[in-house]
Coordinates of C-alpha atoms in Angstrom, one line a residue:
X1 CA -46.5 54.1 49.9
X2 CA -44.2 52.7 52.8
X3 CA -41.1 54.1 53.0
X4 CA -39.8 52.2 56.0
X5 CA -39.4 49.0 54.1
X6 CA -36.8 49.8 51.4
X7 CA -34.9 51.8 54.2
X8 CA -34.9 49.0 56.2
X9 CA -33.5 46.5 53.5
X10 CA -30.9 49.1 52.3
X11 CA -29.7 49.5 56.1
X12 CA -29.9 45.5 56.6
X13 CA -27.8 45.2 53.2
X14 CA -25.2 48.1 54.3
X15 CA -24.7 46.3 57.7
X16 CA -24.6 42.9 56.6
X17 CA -21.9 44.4 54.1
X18 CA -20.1 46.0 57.1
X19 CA -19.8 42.6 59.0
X20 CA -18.2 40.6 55.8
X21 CA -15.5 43.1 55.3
X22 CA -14.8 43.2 59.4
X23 CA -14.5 39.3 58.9
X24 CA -10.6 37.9 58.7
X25 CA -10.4 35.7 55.9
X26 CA -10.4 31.9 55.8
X27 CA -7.9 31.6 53.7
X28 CA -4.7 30.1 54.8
X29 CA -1.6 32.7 55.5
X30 CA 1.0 32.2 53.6
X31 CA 3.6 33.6 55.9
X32 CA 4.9 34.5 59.1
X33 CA 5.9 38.0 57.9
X34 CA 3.6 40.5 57.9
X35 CA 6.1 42.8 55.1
X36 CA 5.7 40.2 52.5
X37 CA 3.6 42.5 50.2
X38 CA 3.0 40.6 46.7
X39 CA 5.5 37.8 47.6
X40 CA 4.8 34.1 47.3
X41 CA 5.8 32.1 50.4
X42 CA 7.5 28.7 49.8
X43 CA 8.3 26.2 51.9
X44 CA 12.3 24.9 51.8
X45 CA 11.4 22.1 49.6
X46 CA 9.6 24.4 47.3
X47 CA 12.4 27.5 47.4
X48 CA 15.0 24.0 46.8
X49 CA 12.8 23.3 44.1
X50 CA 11.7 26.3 42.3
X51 CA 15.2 28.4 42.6
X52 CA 17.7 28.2 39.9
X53 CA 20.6 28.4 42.0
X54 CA 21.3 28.6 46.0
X55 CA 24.2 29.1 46.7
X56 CA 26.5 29.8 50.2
X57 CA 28.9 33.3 49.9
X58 CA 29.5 36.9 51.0
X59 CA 28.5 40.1 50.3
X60 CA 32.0 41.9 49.0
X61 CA 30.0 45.5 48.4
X62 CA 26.4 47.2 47.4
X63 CA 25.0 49.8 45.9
X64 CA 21.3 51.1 46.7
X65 CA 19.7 52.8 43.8
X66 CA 16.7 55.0 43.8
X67 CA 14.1 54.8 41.5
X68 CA 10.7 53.1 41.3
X69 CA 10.9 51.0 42.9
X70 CA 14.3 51.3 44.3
X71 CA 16.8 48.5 44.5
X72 CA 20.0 47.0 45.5
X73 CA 22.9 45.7 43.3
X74 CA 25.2 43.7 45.0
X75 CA 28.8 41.3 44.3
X76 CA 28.3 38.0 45.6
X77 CA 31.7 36.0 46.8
X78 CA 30.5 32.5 46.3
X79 CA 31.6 30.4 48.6
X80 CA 29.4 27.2 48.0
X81 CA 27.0 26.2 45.3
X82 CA 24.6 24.3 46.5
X83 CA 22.1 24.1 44.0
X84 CA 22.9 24.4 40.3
X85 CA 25.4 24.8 37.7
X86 CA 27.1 28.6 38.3
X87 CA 31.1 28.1 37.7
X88 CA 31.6 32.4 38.8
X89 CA 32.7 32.6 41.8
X90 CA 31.9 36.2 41.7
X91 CA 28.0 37.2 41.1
X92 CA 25.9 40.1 40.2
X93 CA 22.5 40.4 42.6
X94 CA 19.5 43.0 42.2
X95 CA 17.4 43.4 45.4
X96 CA 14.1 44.8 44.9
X97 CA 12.9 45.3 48.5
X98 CA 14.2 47.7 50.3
X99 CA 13.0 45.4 53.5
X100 CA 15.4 42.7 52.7
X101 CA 18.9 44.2 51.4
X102 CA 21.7 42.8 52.4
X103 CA 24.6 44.2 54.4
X104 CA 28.2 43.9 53.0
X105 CA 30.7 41.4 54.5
X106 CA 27.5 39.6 55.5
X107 CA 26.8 35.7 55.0
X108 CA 23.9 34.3 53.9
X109 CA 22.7 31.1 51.8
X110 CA 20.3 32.3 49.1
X111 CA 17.4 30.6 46.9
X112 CA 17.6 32.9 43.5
X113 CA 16.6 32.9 40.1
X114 CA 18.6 33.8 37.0
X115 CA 17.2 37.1 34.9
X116 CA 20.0 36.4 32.4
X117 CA 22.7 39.1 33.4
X118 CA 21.7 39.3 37.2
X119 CA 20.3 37.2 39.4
X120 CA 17.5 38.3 42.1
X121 CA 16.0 37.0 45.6
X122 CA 13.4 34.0 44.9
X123 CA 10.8 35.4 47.3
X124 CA 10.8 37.3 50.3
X125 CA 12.2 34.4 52.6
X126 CA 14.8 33.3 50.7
X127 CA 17.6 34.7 52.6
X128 CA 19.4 33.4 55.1
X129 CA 21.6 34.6 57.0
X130 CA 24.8 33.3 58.3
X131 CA 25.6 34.3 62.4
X132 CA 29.1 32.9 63.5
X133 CA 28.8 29.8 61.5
X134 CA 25.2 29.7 62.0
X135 CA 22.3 30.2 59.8
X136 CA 19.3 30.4 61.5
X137 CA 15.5 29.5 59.4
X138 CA 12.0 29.6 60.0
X139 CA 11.3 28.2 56.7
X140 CA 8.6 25.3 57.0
X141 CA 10.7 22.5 56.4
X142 CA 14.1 23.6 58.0
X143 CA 13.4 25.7 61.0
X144 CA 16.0 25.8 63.4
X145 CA 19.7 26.9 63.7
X146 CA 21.9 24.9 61.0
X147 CA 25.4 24.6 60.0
X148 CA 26.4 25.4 56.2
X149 CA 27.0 21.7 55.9
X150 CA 23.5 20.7 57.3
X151 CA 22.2 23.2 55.3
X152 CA 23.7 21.4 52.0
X153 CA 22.6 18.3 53.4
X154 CA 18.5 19.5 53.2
X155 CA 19.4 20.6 50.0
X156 CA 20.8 17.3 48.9
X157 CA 17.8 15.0 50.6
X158 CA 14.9 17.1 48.5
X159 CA 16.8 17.5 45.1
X160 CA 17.2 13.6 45.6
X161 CA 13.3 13.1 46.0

């Protein structure tokens, strides 16, 4: 009997098996961020969208929390609703990734949804931050450096679609 043959198909199979996996996939990327982990990525029309509220304020204090996974409870000072119907003016966030916390007396406009007695981050992009008046996006659909007002603007143009 020859051996040589099945040898020769297993070690044709093994490196025809080696060269898919080496391949980069053909799908899409659906972000510029390389920590994204399980997140979705969402354009700004889509975060607009898909987010129960965005709002403009500041962080007044947090609290990281260990556990698994850890996580971040923060008071939000809003300053600006921009998206739906929240009358506080004082919030409750919970951060789940430890990559995007946010810093006390910092900022930021934020895409969230509501969990009922919190609310949390939309997705991995969905906080910007404010820099001396300026909040700064690479989202796909607003990328650039915008004032709050401009930012509102967006906001108003897709919920008007």
């Amino acid at each position: 009997m020859n051996r040589t043959r099945p040898t020769k198909l297993l070690l044709l199979f093994l490196f025809a098996l080696l060269i898919t996996s080496c391949q980069s996939s053909t799908e899409p990327s659906t972000g510029n961020n390389s920590n994204t982990g399980d997140w979705p990525s969402y354009t700004f029309e889509e975060l607009v969208s898909n987010s129960d509220l965005v709002v403009y304020g500041e962080i007044t204090d947090t609290k990281n929390l260990d556990g698994d996974p850890p996580s971040q409870e923060s008071n939000l000072n809003v300053l600006k609703v921009l998206k739906g119907d929240e009358t506080n003016k004082t919030i409750s966030l919970k951060l789940t990734d430890p990559s995007y916390y946010v810093s006390s007396d910092s900022k930021y406009v934020m895409f969230l949804d509501s969990t009922g007695s919190y609310y949390t981050q939309k997705t991995y992009n969905s906080l910007l931050i404010e820099k001396n008046g300026v909040i700064s996006s690479s989202l796909q659909g607003l990328s650039g450096e915008f004032t709050i007002d401009e930012v509102q603007n967006q906001i108003s143009s897709v919920m008007a679609k």
